[in-house]
């Protein structure tokens, strides 16, 4: 007697909105919450909807691979894309863009760990807010500036006086 075993097509592995096996990153979450507070929750939800649409409309990779490191695709709205990638990294780890997050997350984590100092730096919050709201400002430049500012804030900074070393 021969039995036929009918195989079901495997369902794609997909995490729920919050996966307990993926560790939370409090520093990234702290920075993300701060950044969203600067633009407003309502504004963020509208931007996020557009970014989700962009992400789902991306063409598939030329060959199946866990990550395509050769051709990063980002929307014109880069600041929002960074926030979106941080949110995916925290809450939906199979969905974030690994090549881009490998560049974004370490910087954001550093900023989140020094956020209590950054918000005390004159102009830092306003600078971050402008770069999140205005598409004409490069978010990478702002993140770099805030990283340097946070480094100075932890090590001390003495303003130069002309004629003194």
Backbone as a ProteinNet text record, in pm:
[ID]
protein_1_A
[PRIMARY]
XXXXXXXXXXXXXXXXXXXXXXXXXXXXXXXXXXXXXXXXXXXXXXXXXXXXXXXXXXXXXXXXXXXXXXXXXXXXXXXXXXXXXXXXXXXXXXXXXXXXXXXXXXXXXXXXXXXXXXXXXXXXXXXXXXXXXXXXXXXXXXXXXXXXXXXXXXXXXXXXXXXXX
[TERTIARY]
83.2	0	89.2	58.3	137.4	55.8	118.8	54.4	116.7	33.4	83	71.1	180	179.7	171.2	67.4	48.6	122.2	219.3	296.8	230.9	220.3	168.5	284.4	255.4	358.4	389.9	517.8	551.8	510.9	460.5	425.5	553.8	563.6	684.3	694.2	815.1	840.3	824.6	744.2	715.4	694.4	764.2	747	623.7	570	460.4	517.3	430.8	474.6	585	578	682.3	725.9	849.4	902.8	984.4	948.8	1018	1156.9	1187.9	1321.8	1423.1	1375.8	1464.3	1481.9	1603.7	1621	1589.8	1529	1501.6	1633	1638.6	1755.6	1707.6	1719	1664.1	1721.6	1847.8	1908.2	1849.1	1830.6	1769.1	1623.6	1553	1413.2	1402.6	1493.6	1493.4	1511.4	1608.7	1632.4	1512.1	1456.9	1342.2	1223.2	1193.3	1081.5	1104.2	1228.1	1261.5	1240.9	1292.7	1281.1	1134.4	1054.6	912	843.9	884.4	824	855.4	966.7	1004.5	919.1	868.1	785.2	636.7	604.4	465.1	419	343.6	295.3	208.9	120.2	30.4	110.3	206.7	292.1	369.5	421.2	498.5	412.6	290.7	205.5	175.9	155.6	133.8	256.9	372.2	497	526	500.5	527.4	440.8	316.2	227.5	285.2	337.1	398.2	524.5	602.6	726	695.5	591	549.4	510.6	437.8	396.4	518.8	615.6	739.5	811.4	822.9	894.9	827	694.3	624.3	624.3	652.4	653.6	792.4	892.9	1029	1036.1	1110.5	1123.9	1201.9	1173.6	1247.2	1395.2	1476.8	1620.7	1646.1	1755.8	1788.2	1814	1856.5	1875.6	1839.2	1786.4	1745.7	1867.1	1860.1	1967.9	1910.2	1971.6	1921.4	1926.7	2023.8	2036.2	2109.4	2068.9	2134.9	2220.7	2351	2442.2	2488.7	2449.7	2501.8	2418.2	2289.8	2204.6	2103.2	2147.9	2051.5	1951	1826.2	1720.4	1660.3	1661.8	1600.8	1507.7	1400.9	1311.9	1375.7	1313.9	1364.3	1357.8	1264.3	1244.8	1334.2	1462.2	1560.9	1546.2	1515.7	1503.1	1392.7	1277.8	1168.8	1205.5	1281.1	1325.7	1413.3	1498.5	1583.8	1498.6	1399.4	1309.9	1236.1	1189	1115.7	1205.1	1328.7	1421.2	1450.2	1463.3	1484.2	1364.4	1245.7	1125	1117	1148.2	1148.7	1254.8	1371.6	1480.3	1435.4	1363.6	1320.2	1204.4	1108.8	983.2	954.4	1024.7	996.7	1128.1	1211	1349	1366.9	1264.3	1280.1	1249.4	1206.5	1165.2	1261.2	1351.5	1439.9	1543.2	1595.7	1695.2	1833.2	1884.9	2008.3	2127.3	2153.7	2269.7	2258.3	2139.7	2124.1	2124.9	2061	2058.3	2195.3	2280.4	2415.5	2492.1	2445.4	2505.1	2428.2	2298.1	2212.6	2212.8	2193.1	2169.7	2285.9	2412.9	2519.8	2522.7	2496.8	2496.4	2378.6	2261.3	2141.3	2153.3	2213	2231.8	2322.1	2427.3	2518.3	2444.9	2367.3	2292.6	2189.7	2123.6	2025.9	2089.2	2211.6	2279.3	2325.3	2338.5	2380.2	2269	2146.6	2037.2	2017	2038.1	2021.1	2118.1	2235.8	2332.7	2301	2260.6	2235	2125.3	2018.7	1908.1	1948.5	2059.2	2108	2199.6	2244.8	2333.7	2250	2286.6	2207.9	2198.7	2076.9	2053.2	2045.4	2080.8	2083.5	1943.1	1849.1	1712.5	1652.7	1674.9	1622.5	1686.2	1814.9	1885.9	1827.1	1803.9	1746.7	1605.7	1528.1	1391.6	1389.6	1476.9	1483	1518.1	1611.2	1652.2	1544.2	1459.3	1349.5	1233.1	1216.4	1103.2	1137	1255.7	1293.8	1364.3	1313.9	1376.7	1507.7	1534.1	1656.7	1779.3	1760.4	1872.6	1907.9	2035.3	2081.5	2083.7	2005.1	1996.9	2131.9	2211.1	2342.6	2431.2	2428.1	2507.5	2463.3	2333.3	2281.1	2320.7	2308.7	2346.9	2495.5	2577.6	2720.9	2746.2	2681.2	2699.5	2660	2548.2	2504.3	2596.2	2651.9	2748.1	2871.9	2922.4	3039.2	3004.1	2887.3	2845.3	2834.7	2783	2771.3	2908.7	3002.9	3139.7	3201.8	3186.3	3237.8	3169.8	3041.5	2969.7	3015.3	3062.7	3109.6	3254.4	3332.1	3474	3506	3410.1	3432.7	3478.3	3441.9	3476.6	3509.7	3627	3667.8	3670.2	3591.1	3585.9	3720.3	3766.8	3895.2	3885	3992	4003.1	4120.3	4097.5	4202.7	4326.4	4440.7	4567.9	4607.3	4522.2	4555.8	4552.9	4642.9	4649.4	4564.5
-116.2	0	124.6	220.3	342.2	459.9	534.3	655.1	777.2	866.1	992.7	1098.7	1163.4	1271	1402.9	1471.2	1600	1706.2	1767.8	1870.5	2006	2075.2	2210.9	2305.2	2406.6	2508	2576.9	2591.6	2655.4	2802.3	2844.4	2985.6	3063.3	3181.1	3259.4	3294.7	3285.2	3317.9	3468	3506.3	3648.4	3673.3	3767.9	3801.4	3888.1	3881.6	3970.5	4110.2	4204.2	4343.4	4355.1	4276.4	4280.2	4138	4107.1	3973.2	3972.6	3885.3	3881.9	3819.6	3752.8	3694.2	3796.2	3906.5	4012.3	4112.8	4132.8	4220.9	4366.6	4432.6	4575	4651.6	4766	4852.1	4985.5	5003	5122.9	5253.7	5254.1	5377.4	5416.4	5318.6	5346.5	5389.6	5321.2	5356.2	5497.4	5532.3	5665.8	5772.6	5751.4	5848.3	5855.9	5740.2	5737.2	5811.5	5785.1	5854	6005.2	6046	6188.3	6249.1	6182.2	6233.3	6245.1	6144.7	6149.7	6263.1	6285.9	6395.9	6531.4	6541.6	6668.4	6700.9	6598.4	6623	6603.6	6541.3	6516.4	6378.6	6314.5	6178.1	6172.3	6269.4	6270.5	6283.7	6373.8	6391.6	6263.4	6199.9	6077.4	5966.5	5950.5	5843.4	5862.9	5986.7	6014.2	5984.4	6025.7	5999.6	5850.2	5782.6	5638.7	5562.1	5602.8	5536.1	5546	5662.1	5679.5	5595	5586.3	5507.2	5357.7	5313.1	5172.7	5141.4	5233.1	5215.4	5208.7	5295.6	5293.8	5160.2	5114.3	4989.7	4870.5	4868.3	4754.2	4759	4875.9	4886.7	4867.8	4846.1	4826.3	4698.8	4701.1	4579	4473.5	4346.5	4241.3	4243.5	4189.8	4182.9	4099.3	4125.6	4054.2	3905.9	3872.1	3732	3717	3599.9	3583	3584.8	3666.9	3677	3738	3710.4	3770.6	3922.9	3977	4122.9	4156.6	4262.6	4308.3	4428.4	4407	4512.7	4599	4565.5	4636	4755.3	4754.8	4858.1	4907.2	4991.6	5040.3	5134.5	5115.7	5198.6	5279.1	5410	5495.3	5594.4	5631.1	5731.7	5869.6	5965	6102.1	6154.6	6105.2	6149.5	6067.8	6099.7	6019.2	6025.4	6141.7	6153	6060.7	6063.5	5974.5	5827.9	5800.1	5663.3	5612.1	5698.8	5659.2	5626.9	5710.4	5683.2	5551.3	5530.9	5408.9	5285.8	5294.4	5182.1	5153.9	5258.2	5239	5168.5	5209.6	5147.2	4999.8	4970.6	4831.1	4750.8	4808.1	4741	4702.7	4791.4	4765.6	4667.1	4679.5	4607.1	4499.9	4499.4	4403.5	4363.7	4287.6	4265.5	4194.7	4127.9	4066.6	4164	4283.5	4379.4	4495.5	4520.9	4636	4608.2	4713.9	4704	4689.2	4566.9	4537.2	4623.3	4638.2	4719.8	4864.8	4920.8	5059.6	5071.1	4978.6	4984.2	4958.3	4887	4865.6	4997.2	5094.9	5228.1	5322.3	5308.9	5399.9	5368	5243	5204.3	5239.4	5214.1	5251	5400.4	5484.1	5629.3	5667.3	5616.3	5647	5592.9	5475.4	5417.9	5507.6	5557.2	5648	5775.6	5831.6	5953.3	5927.3	5813.2	5779.6	5763.6	5710.4	5692	5824.5	5928.2	6060.5	6164.3	6118.9	6212.1	6311.8	6267.1	6359.6	6476.9	6455.1	6563.9	6644.5	6576	6642.4	6747.9	6715.9	6811.7	6936.8	6930.4	7047.9	7136.4	7086.5	7163.8	7268.9	7396	7500.6	7477.1	7474.5	7460.8	7318	7219	7080.5	7028.8	7052.5	7005.4	7072.8	7203.2	7277.2	7227.3	7196.8	7146	7012.4	6924.7	6794	6810.7	6897.2	6919.5	6973.3	7069	7123.5	7015.5	6928	6825.1	6718.9	6699.8	6603.8	6661.7	6792.1	6856.7	6900.6	6955.5	7009.8	6904.3	6882.1	6782.8	6833.9	6963.7	7019.5	7000.8	6951	6931.6	6783.4	6753.9	6615.2	6559.3	6455.9	6395.4	6339.3	6289.5	6235.7	6343.5	6463	6573.6	6607.7	6610.6	6642.6	6536.4	6409.3	6302.2	6310.2	6343.1	6359.5	6475.9	6589.5	6706.6	6675.7	6607.3	6574.6	6472.5	6381.6	6285.6	6358.2	6452.7	6531.1	6616.1	6679.2	6761.5	6677.8	6555.9	6470.5	6428.6	6407.4	6373.4	6489.4	6610.2	6727.7	6743.1	6716.1	6734.7	6635.9	6519	6421.2	6444.5	6508.1	6529.1	6671.7	6756.7	6897.8	6970.5	7095	7174.4	7314.2	7359.2	7494.8	7574	7680	7761.9	7831	7831.1	7895	8045.5	8102.2	8247	8289.3	8387.2	8430.5	8474	8423	8457.1	8365	8267.4	8172	8030.6	7949.2	7811.2	7721.8
0	0	0	-85.8	-98.9	-47.1	37.6	89.8	24.7	-13.1	-66.5	42.2	65.1	163.6	89.3	117.5	52.4	134.2	70.8	140.5	120.6	228.9	220.9	192.7	116.8	91.8	224.1	254.7	382.3	382	495.2	509.2	535.4	479.2	504.9	653	704.2	843.3	861.5	955.3	975.6	1124.7	1177.4	1317.9	1337.9	1455.3	1490.9	1510.8	1539.5	1555.1	1659.7	1765.6	1867.6	1895.9	1866.9	1887.8	2015.9	2108.5	2237	2227.5	2117.1	2103.6	2053.1	1998.9	1948.6	2061.4	2108	2224.6	2192.2	2288	2270.9	2283.1	2221.1	2230.3	2287.7	2419.5	2483.4	2429.4	2389.1	2338.1	2202.8	2115.2	1985.3	2006.5	2094.7	2121.2	2179.6	2270.5	2330.3	2221.9	2132.5	2025.3	1931.6	1894.7	1803.7	1863.9	1990.3	2055.6	2059.3	2084.8	2086.6	1947.9	1846.2	1709.5	1668.6	1701.3	1667.7	1743.8	1868.1	1944.9	1882.3	1812.1	1749	1626.5	1560.8	1441.8	1470.1	1581.9	1618.6	1573	1658.4	1631.6	1505.1	1488.8	1372.6	1243.1	1242.7	1125.1	1095.9	1200.9	1182.8	1122.3	1170.7	1118.8	970.2	928	785.7	702	751.6	679.5	674.6	787.1	793.7	694.7	677.8	581.5	440.7	404.2	271.9	258.7	365.9	361.7	352.4	420.6	409	265.5	205	65.7	-25	-1.3	-78.9	-61.3	63.1	90.6	24.8	24.7	-34.8	-187.1	-244.6	-391	-450.4	-365.7	-415.6	-497.9	-607.3	-686.8	-608.2	-634	-563.8	-602.5	-514.3	-540.8	-665.6	-733	-856.4	-831.6	-711.8	-675.2	-527.6	-490.2	-351	-258.6	-159.2	-61.1	65.4	179.9	303.3	299.8	228.6	217.9	89.4	26.1	-95.7	-59.8	-48.3	-6.1	-122.6	-243.1	-359.7	-404	-377.3	-433.7	-330.9	-237.2	-138.9	-204.4	-172.7	-228	-113.6	-128.1	-27.2	-95.6	-27.4	-85.6	-75.7	-141.1	-133.2	9.8	86.2	223.6	316.1	314.8	385.9	537.4	593.6	739.5	790.3	725.1	763.3	744.2	638.3	611.1	725.5	778.5	890.9	1013.7	1041.1	1154	1131.6	1010.6	976.9	993.8	948.2	963.3	1110.8	1190.9	1335.1	1397.9	1358.4	1411.8	1371.3	1245.7	1201.2	1275.1	1293	1364.8	1506.1	1570.8	1708	1716.4	1625.6	1641.6	1537.8	1426.8	1320.2	1252.1	1322.7	1277.5	1144	1091.8	960.1	847.5	882.8	780.9	759.6	854.3	836.1	727.6	670.1	563.2	627.6	628.3	699.6	656.7	527.8	489.3	536.8	527	570.6	722.4	790.6	936.8	998.1	927.6	981.4	987.4	913	914.4	1007.7	1011.9	1087.8	1237.5	1272.2	1411.5	1504.4	1469.6	1563.6	1597.2	1499.1	1522.7	1611.8	1578.9	1655.8	1798.5	1812.8	1946.1	2030.2	1969.9	2040.6	2082.6	1990.3	2021.9	2131.8	2125.5	2229.2	2365.5	2368.7	2497.3	2557.4	2474.3	2522.4	2509.2	2492.1	2466.1	2580	2704	2816	2807.6	2750.5	2731.6	2605.6	2500.5	2371.9	2385.4	2457.7	2469.2	2546.5	2620	2693.7	2609.6	2495.3	2407.8	2335.1	2348.1	2281.3	2129.8	2079.2	1935.9	1884.6	1965.4	1916.5	1883.6	1972.2	1948.3	1825.3	1813.3	1698.2	1568.6	1573.6	1455.1	1411.5	1507.6	1475.7	1419.6	1480.1	1433.7	1291	1261.2	1124.6	1023.8	1058.9	962.5	944.5	1044.4	1031.4	952.1	958.9	892.5	750.8	730.4	599.7	515.9	395	307.5	248.4	262	205.5	293.1	414.7	506.7	509.8	495.6	493.7	635.5	660.1	792.6	836	741.6	777.4	838.7	782.7	837	978.4	999.9	1133	1234.1	1197.2	1289.3	1322.2	1222.3	1245.7	1342	1316.2	1402.5	1546.9	1564.8	1700.4	1766.6	1688	1742.9	1794	1716	1758	1879.6	1876.9	1990.4	2117.5	2105.1	2224.1	2274.5	2182.6	2224.4	2301.6	2249.5	2320.6	2456.1	2463	2589.1	2696.1	2655.8	2754.4	2795.3	2707.6	2736.1	2778.1	2767.3	2797.7	2673.2	2664.1	2547	2593.8	2556.1	2588.5	2459.6	2455.8	2335.8	2317	2191.7	2161.9	2179.6	2232.9	2244	2158.5	2073.8	1982.1	2060.9	2017.8	2080.6	2194	2226.7	2332.7	2276.2	2326.7	2279.4	2365
[MASK]
+++++++++++++++++++++++++++++++++++++++++++++++++++++++++++++++++++++++++++++++++++++++++++++++++++++++++++++++++++++++++++++++++++++++++++++++++++++++++++++++++++++

